[in-house]
Amino acid sequence: MSNVQISIIVPTYNQELYIARCIRSLLNQSMNKDQYEIIVINDGSTDNTKNILEPFLDKIKYLENKKNMGLAESLNVGIKNSTAQFIVRVDSDDWVHREYLMILSLHLALNLDLDAVACDYQIHDNKQKVIKYCNCLEEPIGCGIMFRYKNLIEIGLYDTSFKLREEEDLRIRFLEKYSIDRVKIPLYYYRQHETNITKNKHEMEFYQSKLKKKHSS
């Protein structure tokens, strides 16, 4: 019988510079290794990402899209291949504190009335220098949130028509029925760099409009 309690979903596309740091932080968690699984979805990377992951393949569940499907689709693939009651997303250019899984999972396991729990986060530059400390509820991001698997399935997972702002759409739908509680500890480390997909201003504006249209009624 599996002891896996948490599935960490790590979508990646052309992150050869950063993904090893991400995976090492997940393998270095204080929880027993048999209590969580790391599911990496390689979304058709054309750089050296797959080779960088080679040393970790015996420690992760590796999935590969034959072509680039987009972030939302990759996240859904990961969730559908999970085996745990708790789901948490970590982007492949970010990393987390050693107690990330332990603290978030304890909140959900010991408080059955909680639907999801998010931690505060730090924004780092490319040299890992702290730029800003962020309140996860005042400045929400798609990562650093642990959900109950059953609730994500119930709301229909990510909307794959959103190539950006997919996490905003998910949050809106999630909060229509459930709540997200805050852990006031910066356990998630968000890396800010020139290739962040959120830097595409035109695309961000397009999906902002799409988001408003979908949820305006």
CSV table of C-alpha atoms in Angstrom, one decimal:
chain,number,residue,atom,x,y,z
A,1,MET,CA,0.0,0.0,0.0
A,2,SER,CA,1.4,3.4,-1.0
A,3,ASN,CA,2.3,5.9,1.7
A,4,VAL,CA,2.3,8.8,-0.7
A,5,GLN,CA,0.4,11.8,0.8
A,6,ILE,CA,1.6,14.6,-1.5
A,7,SER,CA,2.1,14.9,-5.3
A,8,ILE,CA,4.3,17.8,-6.3
A,9,ILE,CA,3.5,18.8,-9.9
A,10,VAL,CA,6.5,20.3,-11.8
A,11,PRO,CA,5.7,21.4,-15.3
A,12,THR,CA,8.8,22.4,-17.3
A,13,TYR,CA,9.6,23.9,-20.7
A,14,ASN,CA,13.1,24.9,-21.7
A,15,GLN,CA,14.4,25.5,-18.1
A,16,GLU,CA,17.8,23.9,-18.4
A,17,LEU,CA,19.4,26.6,-16.3
A,18,TYR,CA,17.1,26.3,-13.3
A,19,ILE,CA,15.4,22.9,-13.1
A,20,ALA,CA,18.2,21.1,-11.2
A,21,ARG,CA,18.0,23.7,-8.4
A,22,CYS,CA,14.2,23.1,-8.2
A,23,ILE,CA,14.4,19.3,-8.1
A,24,ARG,CA,17.2,19.4,-5.5
A,25,SER,CA,15.1,21.5,-3.2
A,26,LEU,CA,12.2,19.0,-3.5
A,27,LEU,CA,14.4,16.0,-2.9
A,28,ASN,CA,15.8,17.8,0.2
A,29,GLN,CA,12.5,18.0,2.0
A,30,SER,CA,12.3,17.1,5.7
A,31,MET,CA,9.5,14.6,5.1
A,32,ASN,CA,10.2,11.0,4.5
A,33,LYS,CA,10.8,10.3,0.8
A,34,ASP,CA,8.0,7.7,0.6
A,35,GLN,CA,5.5,10.3,1.8
A,36,TYR,CA,5.6,12.4,-1.4
A,37,GLU,CA,6.2,12.0,-5.1
A,38,ILE,CA,7.7,14.5,-7.6
A,39,ILE,CA,5.9,14.5,-11.0
A,40,VAL,CA,7.9,16.3,-13.7
A,41,ILE,CA,6.1,17.0,-17.0
A,42,ASN,CA,8.5,17.9,-19.8
A,43,ASP,CA,6.3,19.9,-22.1
A,44,GLY,CA,8.3,19.3,-25.4
A,45,SER,CA,11.4,21.1,-24.3
A,46,THR,CA,13.9,21.8,-27.1
A,47,ASP,CA,16.9,22.7,-24.9
A,48,ASN,CA,18.9,20.5,-22.6
A,49,THR,CA,16.2,20.1,-20.0
A,50,LYS,CA,15.8,16.4,-20.5
A,51,ASN,CA,19.5,15.7,-20.1
A,52,ILE,CA,19.7,17.8,-17.0
A,53,LEU,CA,16.9,15.6,-15.5
A,54,GLU,CA,18.7,12.4,-16.3
A,55,PRO,CA,20.5,12.0,-12.9
A,56,PHE,CA,17.1,12.5,-11.1
A,57,LEU,CA,15.0,10.0,-13.1
A,58,ASP,CA,15.2,7.3,-10.5
A,59,LYS,CA,13.8,9.7,-7.9
A,60,ILE,CA,11.0,11.4,-9.8
A,61,LYS,CA,8.0,10.4,-11.9
A,62,TYR,CA,9.0,11.7,-15.4
A,63,LEU,CA,6.3,12.4,-18.0
A,64,GLU,CA,7.0,13.9,-21.4
A,65,ASN,CA,4.6,15.6,-23.9
A,66,LYS,CA,5.5,14.6,-27.5
A,67,LYS,CA,4.9,18.3,-28.4
A,68,ASN,CA,4.5,21.5,-26.5
A,69,MET,CA,1.0,21.5,-25.0
A,70,GLY,CA,1.1,24.5,-22.8
A,71,LEU,CA,1.3,25.0,-19.0
A,72,ALA,CA,-2.3,24.3,-18.2
A,73,GLU,CA,-2.4,21.0,-20.1
A,74,SER,CA,0.9,19.9,-18.5
A,75,LEU,CA,-0.4,20.7,-15.0
A,76,ASN,CA,-3.5,18.6,-15.8
A,77,VAL,CA,-1.4,15.7,-17.0
A,78,GLY,CA,0.6,15.8,-13.8
A,79,ILE,CA,-2.5,15.9,-11.5
A,80,LYS,CA,-4.2,13.1,-13.4
A,81,ASN,CA,-1.1,10.9,-12.9
A,82,SER,CA,-0.9,11.7,-9.2
A,83,THR,CA,-1.6,9.2,-6.4
A,84,ALA,CA,-1.9,11.5,-3.4
A,85,GLN,CA,-4.6,13.3,-1.5
A,86,PHE,CA,-2.7,16.6,-1.5
A,87,ILE,CA,-1.5,18.4,-4.7
A,88,VAL,CA,1.0,21.2,-4.8
A,89,ARG,CA,2.6,23.0,-7.8
A,90,VAL,CA,6.2,24.1,-8.1
A,91,ASP,CA,7.4,25.8,-11.2
A,92,SER,CA,10.7,24.5,-12.6
A,93,ASP,CA,12.5,27.8,-12.3
A,94,ASP,CA,11.7,28.2,-8.6
A,95,TRP,CA,12.6,26.4,-5.5
A,96,VAL,CA,11.3,25.8,-1.9
A,97,HIS,CA,12.3,25.7,1.7
A,98,ARG,CA,13.1,22.4,3.3
A,99,GLU,CA,10.0,22.5,5.4
A,100,TYR,CA,7.7,23.5,2.6
A,101,LEU,CA,5.8,20.1,2.3
A,102,MET,CA,5.8,19.4,6.0
A,103,ILE,CA,4.2,22.7,7.1
A,104,LEU,CA,1.6,22.9,4.3
A,105,SER,CA,0.6,19.2,4.6
A,106,LEU,CA,0.3,19.4,8.4
A,107,HIS,CA,-2.2,22.3,8.1
A,108,LEU,CA,-4.4,20.3,5.8
A,109,ALA,CA,-4.0,16.9,7.6
A,110,LEU,CA,-4.8,18.4,11.0
A,111,ASN,CA,-7.5,20.8,10.0
A,112,LEU,CA,-10.1,18.9,8.0
A,113,ASP,CA,-12.2,22.0,7.5
A,114,LEU,CA,-9.5,23.6,5.4
A,115,ASP,CA,-9.8,23.3,1.6
A,116,ALA,CA,-6.4,24.6,0.6
A,117,VAL,CA,-3.5,26.3,2.2
A,118,ALA,CA,-1.0,28.8,0.7
A,119,CYS,CA,2.3,30.0,2.1
A,120,ASP,CA,3.9,33.4,1.7
A,121,TYR,CA,6.8,33.7,-0.8
A,122,GLN,CA,10.0,35.6,-1.6
A,123,ILE,CA,10.8,37.0,-5.0
A,124,HIS,CA,14.5,36.5,-5.9
A,125,ASP,CA,16.6,37.8,-8.7
A,126,ASN,CA,18.8,35.5,-10.9
A,127,LYS,CA,21.5,35.6,-8.3
A,128,GLN,CA,19.1,34.4,-5.7
A,129,LYS,CA,19.1,37.8,-3.9
A,130,VAL,CA,15.8,38.6,-2.2
A,131,ILE,CA,13.9,41.4,-4.0
A,132,LYS,CA,10.6,41.3,-2.1
A,133,TYR,CA,8.6,39.4,0.5
A,134,CYS,CA,5.0,38.7,-0.5
A,135,ASN,CA,1.7,38.0,1.3
A,136,CYS,CA,0.3,35.0,-0.7
A,137,LEU,CA,-3.3,36.3,-0.3
A,138,GLU,CA,-2.6,39.9,-1.2
A,139,GLU,CA,-0.3,39.0,-4.1
A,140,PRO,CA,-1.4,35.5,-5.1
A,141,ILE,CA,0.6,33.3,-7.5
A,142,GLY,CA,-0.1,29.9,-9.0
A,143,CYS,CA,2.4,28.1,-6.8
A,144,GLY,CA,2.9,27.6,-3.1
A,145,ILE,CA,-0.7,26.4,-2.7
A,146,MET,CA,-1.5,22.9,-1.4
A,147,PHE,CA,-4.9,21.6,-2.6
A,148,ARG,CA,-7.0,18.6,-1.7
A,149,TYR,CA,-6.9,16.4,-4.8
A,150,LYS,CA,-10.7,15.7,-4.7
A,151,ASN,CA,-11.5,19.5,-4.8
A,152,LEU,CA,-9.3,20.1,-7.9
A,153,ILE,CA,-11.1,17.2,-9.7
A,154,GLU,CA,-14.4,18.6,-8.6
A,155,ILE,CA,-13.9,22.0,-10.2
A,156,GLY,CA,-12.5,20.5,-13.4
A,157,LEU,CA,-8.7,21.2,-13.1
A,158,TYR,CA,-7.1,23.9,-15.2
A,159,ASP,CA,-8.8,25.4,-18.2
A,160,THR,CA,-6.5,24.5,-21.1
A,161,SER,CA,-7.7,27.4,-23.2
A,162,PHE,CA,-5.7,29.7,-20.9
A,163,LYS,CA,-2.0,29.7,-22.1
A,164,LEU,CA,-1.3,32.3,-19.4
A,165,ARG,CA,-3.3,33.4,-16.3
A,166,GLU,CA,-4.4,29.7,-15.9
A,167,GLU,CA,-3.8,30.0,-12.2
A,168,GLU,CA,-6.0,33.0,-11.9
A,169,ASP,CA,-8.9,31.2,-13.6
A,170,LEU,CA,-8.4,28.2,-11.4
A,171,ARG,CA,-8.4,30.3,-8.2
A,172,ILE,CA,-11.6,32.1,-9.2
A,173,ARG,CA,-13.4,28.8,-9.8
A,174,PHE,CA,-11.9,27.3,-6.6
A,175,LEU,CA,-13.0,30.2,-4.4
A,176,GLU,CA,-16.5,30.0,-5.7
A,177,LYS,CA,-16.9,26.9,-3.6
A,178,TYR,CA,-13.9,26.6,-1.4
A,179,SER,CA,-11.4,28.7,0.5
A,180,ILE,CA,-7.6,29.1,0.7
A,181,ASP,CA,-6.0,29.7,4.1
A,182,ARG,CA,-2.7,31.5,4.6
A,183,VAL,CA,0.5,30.3,6.3
A,184,LYS,CA,2.5,33.4,7.2
A,185,ILE,CA,5.9,31.9,6.4
A,186,PRO,CA,7.8,32.5,3.1
A,187,LEU,CA,8.4,28.9,2.2
A,188,TYR,CA,8.3,29.4,-1.6
A,189,TYR,CA,11.1,31.1,-3.6
A,190,TYR,CA,10.0,32.7,-6.9
A,191,ARG,CA,12.8,33.4,-9.3
A,192,GLN,CA,12.5,36.5,-11.4
A,193,HIS,CA,14.4,36.4,-14.7
A,194,GLU,CA,14.2,37.6,-18.3
A,195,THR,CA,12.5,34.5,-19.7
A,196,ASN,CA,9.5,34.4,-17.2
A,197,ILE,CA,6.5,33.8,-19.4
A,198,THR,CA,4.6,36.5,-17.4
A,199,LYS,CA,6.9,39.1,-19.0
A,200,ASN,CA,5.0,38.8,-22.3
A,201,LYS,CA,2.9,41.9,-21.9
A,202,HIS,CA,0.7,41.4,-25.0
A,203,GLU,CA,-0.2,37.8,-24.1
A,204,MET,CA,-0.8,38.7,-20.4
A,205,GLU,CA,-3.2,41.5,-21.5
A,206,PHE,CA,-5.0,39.1,-24.0
A,207,TYR,CA,-5.6,36.5,-21.3
A,208,GLN,CA,-6.6,39.2,-18.8
A,209,SER,CA,-9.4,40.2,-21.2
A,210,LYS,CA,-10.3,36.5,-21.7
A,211,LEU,CA,-10.5,36.0,-17.9
A,212,LYS,CA,-12.8,39.0,-17.4
A,213,LYS,CA,-15.1,37.8,-20.2
A,214,LYS,CA,-15.3,34.3,-18.8
A,215,HIS,CA,-16.1,35.4,-15.3
A,216,SER,CA,-18.1,38.6,-15.9
A,217,SER,CA,-21.5,37.0,-15.5
